[in-house]
mmCIF file of C-alpha atoms in Angstrom:
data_model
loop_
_atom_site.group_PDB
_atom_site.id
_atom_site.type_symbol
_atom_site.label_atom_id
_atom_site.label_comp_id
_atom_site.label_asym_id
_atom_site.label_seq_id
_atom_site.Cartn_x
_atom_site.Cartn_y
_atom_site.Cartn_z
ATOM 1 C CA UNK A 1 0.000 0.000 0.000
ATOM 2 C CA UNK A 2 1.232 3.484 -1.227
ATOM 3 C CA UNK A 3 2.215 5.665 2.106
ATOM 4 C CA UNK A 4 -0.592 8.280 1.062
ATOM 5 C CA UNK A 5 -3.346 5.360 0.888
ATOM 6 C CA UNK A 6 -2.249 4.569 4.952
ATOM 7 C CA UNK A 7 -3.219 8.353 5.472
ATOM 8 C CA UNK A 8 -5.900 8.253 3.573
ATOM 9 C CA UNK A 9 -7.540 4.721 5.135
ATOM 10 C CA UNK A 10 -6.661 6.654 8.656
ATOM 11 C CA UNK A 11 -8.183 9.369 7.916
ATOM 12 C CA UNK A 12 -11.365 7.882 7.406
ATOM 13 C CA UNK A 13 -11.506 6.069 10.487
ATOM 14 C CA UNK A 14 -10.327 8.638 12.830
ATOM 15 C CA UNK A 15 -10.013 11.999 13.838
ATOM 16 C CA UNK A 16 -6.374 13.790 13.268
ATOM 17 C CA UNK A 17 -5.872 17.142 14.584
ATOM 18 C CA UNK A 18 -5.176 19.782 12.808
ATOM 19 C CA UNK A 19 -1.578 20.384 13.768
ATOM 20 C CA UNK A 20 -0.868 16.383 13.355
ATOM 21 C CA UNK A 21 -2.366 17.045 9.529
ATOM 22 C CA UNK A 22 -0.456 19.792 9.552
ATOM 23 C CA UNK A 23 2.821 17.584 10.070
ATOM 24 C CA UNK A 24 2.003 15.025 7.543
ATOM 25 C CA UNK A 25 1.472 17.420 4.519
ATOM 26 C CA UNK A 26 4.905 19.287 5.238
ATOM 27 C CA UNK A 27 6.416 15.392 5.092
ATOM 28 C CA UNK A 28 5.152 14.912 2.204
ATOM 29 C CA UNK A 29 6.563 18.354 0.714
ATOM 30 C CA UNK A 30 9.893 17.572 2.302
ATOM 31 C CA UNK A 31 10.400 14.467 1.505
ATOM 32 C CA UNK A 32 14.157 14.381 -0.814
ATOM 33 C CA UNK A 33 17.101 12.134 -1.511
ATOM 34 C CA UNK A 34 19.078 14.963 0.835
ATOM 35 C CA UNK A 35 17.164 14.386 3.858
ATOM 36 C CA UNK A 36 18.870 13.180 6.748
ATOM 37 C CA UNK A 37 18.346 11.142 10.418
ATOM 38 C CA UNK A 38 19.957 13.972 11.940
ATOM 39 C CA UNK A 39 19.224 17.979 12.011
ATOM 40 C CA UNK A 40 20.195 21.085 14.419
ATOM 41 C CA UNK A 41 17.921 22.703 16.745
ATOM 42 C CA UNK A 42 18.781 26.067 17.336
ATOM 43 C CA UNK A 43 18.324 28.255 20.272
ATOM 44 C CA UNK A 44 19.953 31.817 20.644
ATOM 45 C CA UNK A 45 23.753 30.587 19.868
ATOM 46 C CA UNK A 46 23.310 27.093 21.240
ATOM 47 C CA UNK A 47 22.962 24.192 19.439
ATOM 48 C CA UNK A 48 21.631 20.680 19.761
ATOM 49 C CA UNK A 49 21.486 17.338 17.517
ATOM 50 C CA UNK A 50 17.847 15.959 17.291
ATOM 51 C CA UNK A 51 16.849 12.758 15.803
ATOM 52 C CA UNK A 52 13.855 12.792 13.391
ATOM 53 C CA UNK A 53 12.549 9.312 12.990
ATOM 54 C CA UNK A 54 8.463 9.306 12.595
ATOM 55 C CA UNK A 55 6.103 11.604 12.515
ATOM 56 C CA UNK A 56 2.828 9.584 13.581
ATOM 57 C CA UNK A 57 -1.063 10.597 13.949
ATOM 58 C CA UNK A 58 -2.061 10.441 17.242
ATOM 59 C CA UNK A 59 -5.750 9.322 18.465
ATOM 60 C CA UNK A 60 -8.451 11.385 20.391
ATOM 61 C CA UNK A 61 -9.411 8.438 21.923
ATOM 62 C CA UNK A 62 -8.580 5.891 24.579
ATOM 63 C CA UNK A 63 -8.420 2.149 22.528
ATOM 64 C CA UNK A 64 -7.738 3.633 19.346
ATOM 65 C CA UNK A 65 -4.818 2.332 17.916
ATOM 66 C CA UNK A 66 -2.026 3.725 16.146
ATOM 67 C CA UNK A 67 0.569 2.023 14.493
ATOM 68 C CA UNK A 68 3.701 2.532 11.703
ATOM 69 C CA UNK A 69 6.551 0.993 10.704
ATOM 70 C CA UNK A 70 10.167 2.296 9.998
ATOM 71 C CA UNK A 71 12.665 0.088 8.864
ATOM 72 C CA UNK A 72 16.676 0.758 7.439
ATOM 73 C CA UNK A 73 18.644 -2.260 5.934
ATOM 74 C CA UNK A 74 20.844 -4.354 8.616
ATOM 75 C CA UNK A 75 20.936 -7.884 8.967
ATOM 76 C CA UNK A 76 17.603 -8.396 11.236
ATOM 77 C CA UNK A 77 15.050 -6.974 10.091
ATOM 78 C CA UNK A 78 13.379 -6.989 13.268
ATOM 79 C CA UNK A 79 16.727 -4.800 14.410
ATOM 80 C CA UNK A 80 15.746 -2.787 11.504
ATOM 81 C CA UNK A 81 12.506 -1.805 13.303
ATOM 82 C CA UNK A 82 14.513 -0.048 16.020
ATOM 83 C CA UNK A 83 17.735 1.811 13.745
ATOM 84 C CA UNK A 84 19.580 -0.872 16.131
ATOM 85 C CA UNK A 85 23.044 -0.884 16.860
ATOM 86 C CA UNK A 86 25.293 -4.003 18.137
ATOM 87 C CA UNK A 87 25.734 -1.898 20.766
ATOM 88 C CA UNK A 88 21.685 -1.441 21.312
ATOM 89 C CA UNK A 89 21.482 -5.127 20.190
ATOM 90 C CA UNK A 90 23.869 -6.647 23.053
ATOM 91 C CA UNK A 91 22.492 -4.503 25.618
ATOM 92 C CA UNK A 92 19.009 -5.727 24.664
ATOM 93 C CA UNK A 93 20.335 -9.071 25.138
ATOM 94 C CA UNK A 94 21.850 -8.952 28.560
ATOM 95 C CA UNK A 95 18.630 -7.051 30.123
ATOM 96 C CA UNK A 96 17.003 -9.835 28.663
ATOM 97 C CA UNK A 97 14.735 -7.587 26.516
ATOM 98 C CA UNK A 98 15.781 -9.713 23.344
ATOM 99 C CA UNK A 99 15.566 -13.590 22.891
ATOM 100 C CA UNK A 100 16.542 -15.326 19.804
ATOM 101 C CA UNK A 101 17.783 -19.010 18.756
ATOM 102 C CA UNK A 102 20.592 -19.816 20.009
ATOM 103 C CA UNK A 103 20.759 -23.599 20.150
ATOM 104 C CA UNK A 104 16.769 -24.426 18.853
ATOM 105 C CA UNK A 105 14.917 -24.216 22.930
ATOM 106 C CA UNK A 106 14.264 -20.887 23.256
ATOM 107 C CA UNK A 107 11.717 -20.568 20.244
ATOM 108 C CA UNK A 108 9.873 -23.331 18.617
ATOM 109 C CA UNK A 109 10.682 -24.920 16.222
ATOM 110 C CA UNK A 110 9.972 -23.879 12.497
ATOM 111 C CA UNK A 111 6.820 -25.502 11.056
ATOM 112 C CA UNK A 112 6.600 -26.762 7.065
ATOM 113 C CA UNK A 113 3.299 -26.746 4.977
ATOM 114 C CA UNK A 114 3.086 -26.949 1.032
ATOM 115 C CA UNK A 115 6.917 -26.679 0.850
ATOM 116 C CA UNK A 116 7.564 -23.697 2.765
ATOM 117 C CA UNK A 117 8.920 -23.540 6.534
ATOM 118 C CA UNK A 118 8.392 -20.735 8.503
ATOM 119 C CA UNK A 119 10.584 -20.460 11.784
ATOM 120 C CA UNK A 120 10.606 -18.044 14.680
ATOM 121 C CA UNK A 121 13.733 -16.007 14.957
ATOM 122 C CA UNK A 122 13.484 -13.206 17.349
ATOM 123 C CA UNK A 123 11.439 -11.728 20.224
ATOM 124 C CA UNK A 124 11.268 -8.353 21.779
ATOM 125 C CA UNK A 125 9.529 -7.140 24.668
ATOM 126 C CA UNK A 126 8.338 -5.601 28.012
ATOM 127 C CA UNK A 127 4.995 -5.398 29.739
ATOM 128 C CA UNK A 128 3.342 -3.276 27.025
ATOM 129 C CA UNK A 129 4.878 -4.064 23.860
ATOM 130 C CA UNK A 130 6.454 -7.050 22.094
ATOM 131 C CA UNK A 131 8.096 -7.853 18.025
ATOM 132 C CA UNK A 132 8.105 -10.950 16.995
ATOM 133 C CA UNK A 133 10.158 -11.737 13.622
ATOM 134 C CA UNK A 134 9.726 -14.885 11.112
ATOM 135 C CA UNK A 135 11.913 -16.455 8.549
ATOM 136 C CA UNK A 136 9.841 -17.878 5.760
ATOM 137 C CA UNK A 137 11.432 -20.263 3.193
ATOM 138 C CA UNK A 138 11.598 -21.901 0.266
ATOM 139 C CA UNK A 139 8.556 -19.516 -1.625
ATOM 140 C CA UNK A 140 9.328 -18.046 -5.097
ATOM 141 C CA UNK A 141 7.356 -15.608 -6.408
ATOM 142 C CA UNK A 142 7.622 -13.081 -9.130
ATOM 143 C CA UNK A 143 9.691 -10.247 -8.915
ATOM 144 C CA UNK A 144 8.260 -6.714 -8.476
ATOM 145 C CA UNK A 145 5.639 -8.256 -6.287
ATOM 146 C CA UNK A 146 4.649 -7.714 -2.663
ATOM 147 C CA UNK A 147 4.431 -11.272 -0.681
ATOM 148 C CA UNK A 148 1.369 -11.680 1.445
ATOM 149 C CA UNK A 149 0.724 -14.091 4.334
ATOM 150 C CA UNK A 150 -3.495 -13.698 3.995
ATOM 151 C CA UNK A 151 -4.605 -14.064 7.703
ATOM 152 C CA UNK A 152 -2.129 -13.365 10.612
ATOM 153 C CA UNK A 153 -4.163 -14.276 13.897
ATOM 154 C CA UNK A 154 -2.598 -13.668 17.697
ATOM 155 C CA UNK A 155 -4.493 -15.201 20.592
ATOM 156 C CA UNK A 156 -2.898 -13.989 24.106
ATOM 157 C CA UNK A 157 -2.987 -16.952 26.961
ATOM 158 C CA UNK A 158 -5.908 -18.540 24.980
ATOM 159 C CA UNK A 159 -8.401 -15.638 25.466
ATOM 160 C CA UNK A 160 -9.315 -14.105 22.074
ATOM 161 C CA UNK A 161 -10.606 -10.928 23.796
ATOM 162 C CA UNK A 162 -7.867 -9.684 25.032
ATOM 163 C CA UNK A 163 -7.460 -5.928 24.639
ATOM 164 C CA UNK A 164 -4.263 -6.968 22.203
ATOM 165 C CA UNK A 165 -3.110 -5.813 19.155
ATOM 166 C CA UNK A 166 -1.383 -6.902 16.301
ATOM 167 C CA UNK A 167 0.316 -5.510 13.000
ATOM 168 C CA UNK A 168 2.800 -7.104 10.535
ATOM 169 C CA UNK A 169 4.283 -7.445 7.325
ATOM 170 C CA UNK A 170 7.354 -8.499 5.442
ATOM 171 C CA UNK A 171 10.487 -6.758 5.765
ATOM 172 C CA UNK A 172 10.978 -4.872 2.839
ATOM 173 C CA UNK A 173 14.569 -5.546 3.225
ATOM 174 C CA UNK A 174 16.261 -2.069 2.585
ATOM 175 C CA UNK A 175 16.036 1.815 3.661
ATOM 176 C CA UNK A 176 12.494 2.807 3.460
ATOM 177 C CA UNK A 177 11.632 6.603 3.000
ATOM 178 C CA UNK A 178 7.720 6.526 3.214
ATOM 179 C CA UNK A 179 6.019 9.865 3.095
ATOM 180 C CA UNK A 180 6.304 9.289 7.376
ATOM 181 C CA UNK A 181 9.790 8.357 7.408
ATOM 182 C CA UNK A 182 13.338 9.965 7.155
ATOM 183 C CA UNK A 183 15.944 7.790 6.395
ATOM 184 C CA UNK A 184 19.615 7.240 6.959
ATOM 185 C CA UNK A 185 22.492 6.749 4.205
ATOM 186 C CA UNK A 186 22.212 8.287 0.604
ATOM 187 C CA UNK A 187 19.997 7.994 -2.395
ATOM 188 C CA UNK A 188 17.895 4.911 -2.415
ATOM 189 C CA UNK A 189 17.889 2.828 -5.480
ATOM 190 C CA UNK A 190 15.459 3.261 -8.196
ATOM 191 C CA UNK A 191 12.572 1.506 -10.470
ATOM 192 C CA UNK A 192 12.586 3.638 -14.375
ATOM 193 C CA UNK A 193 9.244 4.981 -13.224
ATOM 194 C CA UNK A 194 10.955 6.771 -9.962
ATOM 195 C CA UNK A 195 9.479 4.219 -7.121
ATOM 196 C CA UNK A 196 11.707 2.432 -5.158
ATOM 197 C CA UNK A 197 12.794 -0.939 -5.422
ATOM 198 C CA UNK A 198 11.868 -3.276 -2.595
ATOM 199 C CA UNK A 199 14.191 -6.470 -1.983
ATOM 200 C CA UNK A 200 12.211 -8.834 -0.183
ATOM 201 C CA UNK A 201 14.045 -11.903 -0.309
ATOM 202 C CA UNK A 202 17.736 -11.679 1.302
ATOM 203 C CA UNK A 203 20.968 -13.829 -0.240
ATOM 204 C CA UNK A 204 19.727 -16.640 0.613
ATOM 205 C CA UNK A 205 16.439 -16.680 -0.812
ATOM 206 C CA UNK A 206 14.723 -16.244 2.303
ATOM 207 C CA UNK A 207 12.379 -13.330 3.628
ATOM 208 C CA UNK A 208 11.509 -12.223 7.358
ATOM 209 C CA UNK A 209 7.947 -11.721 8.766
ATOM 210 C CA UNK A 210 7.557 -9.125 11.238
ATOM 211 C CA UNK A 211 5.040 -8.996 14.369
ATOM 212 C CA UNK A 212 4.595 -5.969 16.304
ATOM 213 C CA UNK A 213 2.297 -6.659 19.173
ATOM 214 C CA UNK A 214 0.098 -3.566 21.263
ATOM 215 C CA UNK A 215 -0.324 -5.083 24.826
ATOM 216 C CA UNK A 216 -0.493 -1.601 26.441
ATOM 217 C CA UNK A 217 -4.344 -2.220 27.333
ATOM 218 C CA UNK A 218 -3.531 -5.628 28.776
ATOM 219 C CA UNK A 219 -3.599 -5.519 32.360
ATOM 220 C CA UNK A 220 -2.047 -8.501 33.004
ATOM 221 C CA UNK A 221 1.131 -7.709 30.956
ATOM 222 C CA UNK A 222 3.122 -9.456 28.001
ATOM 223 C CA UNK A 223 6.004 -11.034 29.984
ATOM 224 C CA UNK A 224 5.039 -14.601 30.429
ATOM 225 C CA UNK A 225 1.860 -14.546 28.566
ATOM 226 C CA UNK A 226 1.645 -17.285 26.131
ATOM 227 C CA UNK A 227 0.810 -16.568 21.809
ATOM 228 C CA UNK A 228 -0.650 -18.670 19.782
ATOM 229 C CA UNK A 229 0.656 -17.184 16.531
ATOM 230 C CA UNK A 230 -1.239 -18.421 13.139
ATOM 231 C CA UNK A 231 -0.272 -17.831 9.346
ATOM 232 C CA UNK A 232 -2.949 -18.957 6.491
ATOM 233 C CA UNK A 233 -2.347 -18.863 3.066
ATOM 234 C CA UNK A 234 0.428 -17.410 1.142
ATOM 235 C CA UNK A 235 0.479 -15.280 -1.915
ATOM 236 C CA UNK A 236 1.474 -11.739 -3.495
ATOM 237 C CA UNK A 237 0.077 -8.420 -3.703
ATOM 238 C CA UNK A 238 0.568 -6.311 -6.467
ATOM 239 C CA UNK A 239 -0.881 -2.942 -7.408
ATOM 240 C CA UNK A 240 -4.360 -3.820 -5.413
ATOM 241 C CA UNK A 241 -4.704 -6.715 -6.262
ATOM 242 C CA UNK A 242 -4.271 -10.355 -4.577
ATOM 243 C CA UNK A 243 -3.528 -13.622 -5.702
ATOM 244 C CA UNK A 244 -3.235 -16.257 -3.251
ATOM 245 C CA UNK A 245 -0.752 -19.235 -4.005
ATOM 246 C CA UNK A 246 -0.379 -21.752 -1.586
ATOM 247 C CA UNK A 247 -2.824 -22.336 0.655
ATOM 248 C CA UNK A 248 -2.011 -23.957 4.440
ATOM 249 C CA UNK A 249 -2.091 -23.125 8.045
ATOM 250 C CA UNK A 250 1.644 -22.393 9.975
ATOM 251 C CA UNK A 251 1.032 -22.413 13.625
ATOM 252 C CA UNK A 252 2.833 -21.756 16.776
ATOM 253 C CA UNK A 253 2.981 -21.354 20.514
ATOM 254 C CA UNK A 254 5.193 -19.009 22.265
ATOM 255 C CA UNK A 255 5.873 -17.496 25.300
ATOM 256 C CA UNK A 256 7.037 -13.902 25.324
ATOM 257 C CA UNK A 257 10.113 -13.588 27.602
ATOM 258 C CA UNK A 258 11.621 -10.232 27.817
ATOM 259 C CA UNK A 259 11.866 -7.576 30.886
ATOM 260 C CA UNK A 260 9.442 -5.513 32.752
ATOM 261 C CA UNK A 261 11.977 -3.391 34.038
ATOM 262 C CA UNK A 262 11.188 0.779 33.680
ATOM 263 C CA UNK A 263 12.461 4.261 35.145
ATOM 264 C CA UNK A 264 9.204 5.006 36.918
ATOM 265 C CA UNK A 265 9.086 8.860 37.291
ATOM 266 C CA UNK A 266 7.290 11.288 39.329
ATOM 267 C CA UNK A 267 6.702 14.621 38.482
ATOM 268 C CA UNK A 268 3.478 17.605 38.820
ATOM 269 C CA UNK A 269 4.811 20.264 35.437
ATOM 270 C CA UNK A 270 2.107 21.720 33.778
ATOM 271 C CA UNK A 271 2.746 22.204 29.892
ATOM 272 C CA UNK A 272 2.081 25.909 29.702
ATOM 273 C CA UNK A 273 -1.296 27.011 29.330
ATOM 274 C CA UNK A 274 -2.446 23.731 27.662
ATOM 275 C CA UNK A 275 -4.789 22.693 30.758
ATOM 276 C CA UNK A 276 -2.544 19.940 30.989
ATOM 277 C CA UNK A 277 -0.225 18.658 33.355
ATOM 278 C CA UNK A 278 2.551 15.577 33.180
ATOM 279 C CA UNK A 279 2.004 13.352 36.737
ATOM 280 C CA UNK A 280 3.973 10.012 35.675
ATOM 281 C CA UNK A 281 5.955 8.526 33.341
ATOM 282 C CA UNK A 282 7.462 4.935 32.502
ATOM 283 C CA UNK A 283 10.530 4.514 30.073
ATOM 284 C CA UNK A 284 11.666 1.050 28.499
ATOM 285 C CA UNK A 285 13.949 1.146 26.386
ATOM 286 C CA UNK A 286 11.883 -0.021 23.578
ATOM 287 C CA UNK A 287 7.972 1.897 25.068
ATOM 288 C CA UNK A 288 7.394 5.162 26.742
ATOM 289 C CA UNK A 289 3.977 5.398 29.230
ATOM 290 C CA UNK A 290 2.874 9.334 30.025
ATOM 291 C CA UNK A 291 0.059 10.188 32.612
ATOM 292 C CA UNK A 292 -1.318 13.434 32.231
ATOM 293 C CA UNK A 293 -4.379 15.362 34.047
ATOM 294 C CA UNK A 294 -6.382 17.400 32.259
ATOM 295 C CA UNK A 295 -7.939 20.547 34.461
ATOM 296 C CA UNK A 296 -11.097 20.312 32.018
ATOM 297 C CA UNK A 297 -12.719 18.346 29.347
ATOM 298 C CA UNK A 298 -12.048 20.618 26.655
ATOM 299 C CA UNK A 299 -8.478 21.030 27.064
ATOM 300 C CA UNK A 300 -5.918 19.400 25.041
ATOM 301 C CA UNK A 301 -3.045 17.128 26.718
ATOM 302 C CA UNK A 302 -0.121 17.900 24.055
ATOM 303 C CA UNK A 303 1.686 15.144 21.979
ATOM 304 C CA UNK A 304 4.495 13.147 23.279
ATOM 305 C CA UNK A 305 6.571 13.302 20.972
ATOM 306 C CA UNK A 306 10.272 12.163 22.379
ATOM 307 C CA UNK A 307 13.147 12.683 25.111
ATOM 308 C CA UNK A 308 16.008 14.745 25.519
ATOM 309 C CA UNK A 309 19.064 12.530 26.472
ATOM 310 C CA UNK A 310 22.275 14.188 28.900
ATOM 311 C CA UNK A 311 24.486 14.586 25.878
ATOM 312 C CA UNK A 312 22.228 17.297 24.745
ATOM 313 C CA UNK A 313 20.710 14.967 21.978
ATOM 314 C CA UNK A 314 17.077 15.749 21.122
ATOM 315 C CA UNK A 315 15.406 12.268 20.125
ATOM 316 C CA UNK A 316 11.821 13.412 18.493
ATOM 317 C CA UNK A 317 9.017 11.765 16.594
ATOM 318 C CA UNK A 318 10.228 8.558 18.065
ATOM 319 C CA UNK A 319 7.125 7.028 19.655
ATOM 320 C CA UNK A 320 5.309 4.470 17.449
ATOM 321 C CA UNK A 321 1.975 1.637 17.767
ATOM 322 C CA UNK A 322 0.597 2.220 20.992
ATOM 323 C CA UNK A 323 -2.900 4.372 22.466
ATOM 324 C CA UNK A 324 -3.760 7.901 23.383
ATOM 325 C CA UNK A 325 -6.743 9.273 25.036
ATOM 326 C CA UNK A 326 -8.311 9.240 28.169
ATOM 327 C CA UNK A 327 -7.916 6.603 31.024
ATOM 328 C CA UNK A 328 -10.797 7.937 33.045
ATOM 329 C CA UNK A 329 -12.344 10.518 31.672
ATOM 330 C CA UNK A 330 -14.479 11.253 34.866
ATOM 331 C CA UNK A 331 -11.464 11.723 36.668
ATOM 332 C CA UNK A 332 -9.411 13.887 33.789
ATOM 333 C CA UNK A 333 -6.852 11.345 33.494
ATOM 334 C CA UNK A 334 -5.168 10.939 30.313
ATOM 335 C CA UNK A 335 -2.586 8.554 29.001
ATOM 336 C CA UNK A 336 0.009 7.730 26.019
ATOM 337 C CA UNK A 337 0.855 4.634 25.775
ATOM 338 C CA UNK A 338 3.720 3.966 23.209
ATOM 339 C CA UNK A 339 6.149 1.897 21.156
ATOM 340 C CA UNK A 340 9.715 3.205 20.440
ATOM 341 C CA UNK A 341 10.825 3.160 17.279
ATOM 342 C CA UNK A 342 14.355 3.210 18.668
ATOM 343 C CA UNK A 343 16.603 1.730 22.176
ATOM 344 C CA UNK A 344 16.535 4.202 24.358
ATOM 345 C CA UNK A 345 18.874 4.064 27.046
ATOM 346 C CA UNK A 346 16.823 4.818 29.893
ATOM 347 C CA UNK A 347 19.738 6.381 32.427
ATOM 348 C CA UNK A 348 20.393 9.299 29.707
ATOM 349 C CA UNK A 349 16.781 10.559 29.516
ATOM 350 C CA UNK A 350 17.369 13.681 31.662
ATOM 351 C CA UNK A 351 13.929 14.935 29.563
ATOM 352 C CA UNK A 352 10.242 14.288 27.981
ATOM 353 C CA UNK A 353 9.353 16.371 25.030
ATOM 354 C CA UNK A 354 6.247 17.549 23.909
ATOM 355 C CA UNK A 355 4.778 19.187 20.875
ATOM 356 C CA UNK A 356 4.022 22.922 21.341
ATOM 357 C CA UNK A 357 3.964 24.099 17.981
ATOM 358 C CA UNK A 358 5.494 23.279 14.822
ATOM 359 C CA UNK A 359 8.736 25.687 13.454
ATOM 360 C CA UNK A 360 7.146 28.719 11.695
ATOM 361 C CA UNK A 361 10.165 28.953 9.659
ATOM 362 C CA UNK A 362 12.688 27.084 7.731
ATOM 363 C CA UNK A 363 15.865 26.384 6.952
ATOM 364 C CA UNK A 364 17.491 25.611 4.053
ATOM 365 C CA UNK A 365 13.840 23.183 3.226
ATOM 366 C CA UNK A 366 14.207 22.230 6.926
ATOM 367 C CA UNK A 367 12.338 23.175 10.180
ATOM 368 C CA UNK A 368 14.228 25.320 12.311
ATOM 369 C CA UNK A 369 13.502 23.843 15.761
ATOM 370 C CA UNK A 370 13.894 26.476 18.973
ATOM 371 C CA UNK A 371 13.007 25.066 22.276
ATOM 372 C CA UNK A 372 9.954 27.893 22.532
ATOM 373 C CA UNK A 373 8.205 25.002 19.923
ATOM 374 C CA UNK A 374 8.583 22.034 22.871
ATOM 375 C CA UNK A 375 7.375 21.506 26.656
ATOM 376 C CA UNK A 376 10.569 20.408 27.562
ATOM 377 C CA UNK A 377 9.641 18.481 30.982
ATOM 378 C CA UNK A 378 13.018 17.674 33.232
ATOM 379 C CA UNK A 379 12.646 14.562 34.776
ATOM 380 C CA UNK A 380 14.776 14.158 38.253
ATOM 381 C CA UNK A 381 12.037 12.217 40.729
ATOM 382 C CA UNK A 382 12.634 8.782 40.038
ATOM 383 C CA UNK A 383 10.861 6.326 42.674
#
């Protein structure tokens, strides 16, 4: 699906404020082959970096869903999802965030219909959120096509109404620069007709299958829940339309193992004149959990929109699948519950940033950030 048909299909099932429009038309406009993961934020003579990752719709609406993906090339595509560094990746690893195979017990084993064998490869996850990647093997298909698994199910500790989430697709394999995304690196390669080319299927022939799961309404939490994960039918997608190949049933059973470790912080800033004030925050390094209260029903709690780390590095547009509305609306409390779309290290946060305005002016085709266009919120209470 063409990045302006995702706006378009959210669009018509939710309401996007004006100043979140606002930010997807100018990424549209801006999108280039000179854009760039990294940009200056100036203030007086003092500068900062700031990361630029996603810029994402929020909801007006506790249990409406957001969700979308940004991937770069690496080896894992699933470490794709998070601009992840070996660095990021081993740390992941010994916080026991990340699981993968190792010597075949940790993850099931991969199951074969019609020919192809699809195996679990990776997990991620803490209490609210968890990835799960796929590889699938030994399916041809045409080239220029899109592969499509045709039903993806997730049942969570064999209760099908659980307030869970799920969204996937196929790695695409190499730096994607969607009308939502800014990528790193140069140019990307080309089709004739000016699209980029998509490279599904890695050296080997095989392709990964990515699951992001939204457990932030679960009350129970992720870690040691049990998934029964099922794939039906395979096929390809091309230019609207489907044609389904091979059909079978892959099936598995997994339990999601990761950390529920957060910085739990405390805190009573108000975000100027918003009617809004920040109470509590969670960080993961892979989610983010804000608790606002709203002095009245009319006012509007401001967009989360990243962190400020000690370094002086401004990480924004960085928050990903997750929900945002009210918790209690009787009681004014409202919540934003979201995904990273990169690690975090959790010590350097020394900041939560949210959306004030957008840049009036720019710069050389680029926002000029000042800090008079974020509530930056200091965070130092940490129970």
């Amino acid at each position: 699906m063409e990045e302006k048909e995702i706006i378009e299909k959210m669009q018509q099932s939710i309401v996007i404020p004006n100043i979140v429009q606002e930010k997807v038309n100018s990424a549209f406009q801006r999108i280039d082959e000179k854009n760039k993961n990294v940009i200056t934020m100036h203030s007086g003579k003092r500068k900062w970096k700031m990361m630029w990752i996603a810029i994402t719709a929020v909801m007006v609406a506790l249990g409406t869903t957001i969700c979308a993906a940004a991937y770069i090339h690496l080896n894992s595509g699933l470490e794709a999802d998070f601009f992840m560094t070996q660095e990021e990746r081993q740390f992941l690893e010994e916080q026991e965030y990340m699981w993968h195979i190792r010597d075949g017990s940790e993850m099931p084993a991969g199951v074969t219909a019609g020919g192809v064998t699809i195996t679990p490869l990776q997990m991620i996850s803490d209490n609210r959120f968890a990835w799960l990647s796929f590889k699938v093997e030994g399916y041809d298909f045409e080239e220029g096509m899109q592969p499509k698994i045709f039903r993806m199910s997730i049942v969570v500790d064999g209760n099908e109404q659980t307030f869970v989430n799920a969204y996937s697709e196929f790695y695409k394999g190499r730096d994607y620069d969607g009308s939502l995304f800014f990528y790193e690196g140069g140019a990307l390669e080309k089709e004739t007709n000016g699209s980029h080319i998509e490279n599904y299927v890695d050296e080997e022939g095989n392709m990964e299958y990515i699951i992001q799961i939204d457990g932030s309404r679960y009350e129970k939490g992720l870690i040691g829940s049990f998934v029964h994960v099922t794939f039906q039918d395979l096929g390809t997608y091309y230019q609207g339309e489907s044609c389904k190949e091979l059909e079978a049933v892959w099936e598995f059973d997994i339990e999601l193992k990761g950390s529920d470790e957060v910085r739990k912080v405390a805190l009573s800033e108000p975000l100027g004149d918003s009617g809004a004030t920040v109470v509590y925050a969670e960080i993961s390094p892979i989610s983010f959990y804000v608790q606002y209260d709203i002095s009245e029903v009319s006012a509007k709690a401001p967009e989360f929109i990243g962190v400020r780390l000690k370094d002086g590095t401004y990480m924004m547009y960085i928050a990903d699948c997750g929900v945002v509305g009210y918790r209690n609306e009787s009681e004014n409390v409202y919540v934003a519950a979201r995904a990273s779309v990169r690690v975090i290290d959790t010590s350097q946060v020394d900041a939560l940033l949210f959306l004030k305005d957008l840049p009036k002016t720019q710069y050389n085709g680029e926002y000029e950030w000042i800090e008079e266009n974020l509530y930056i919120v200091p965070i130092e209470t940490v129970d």
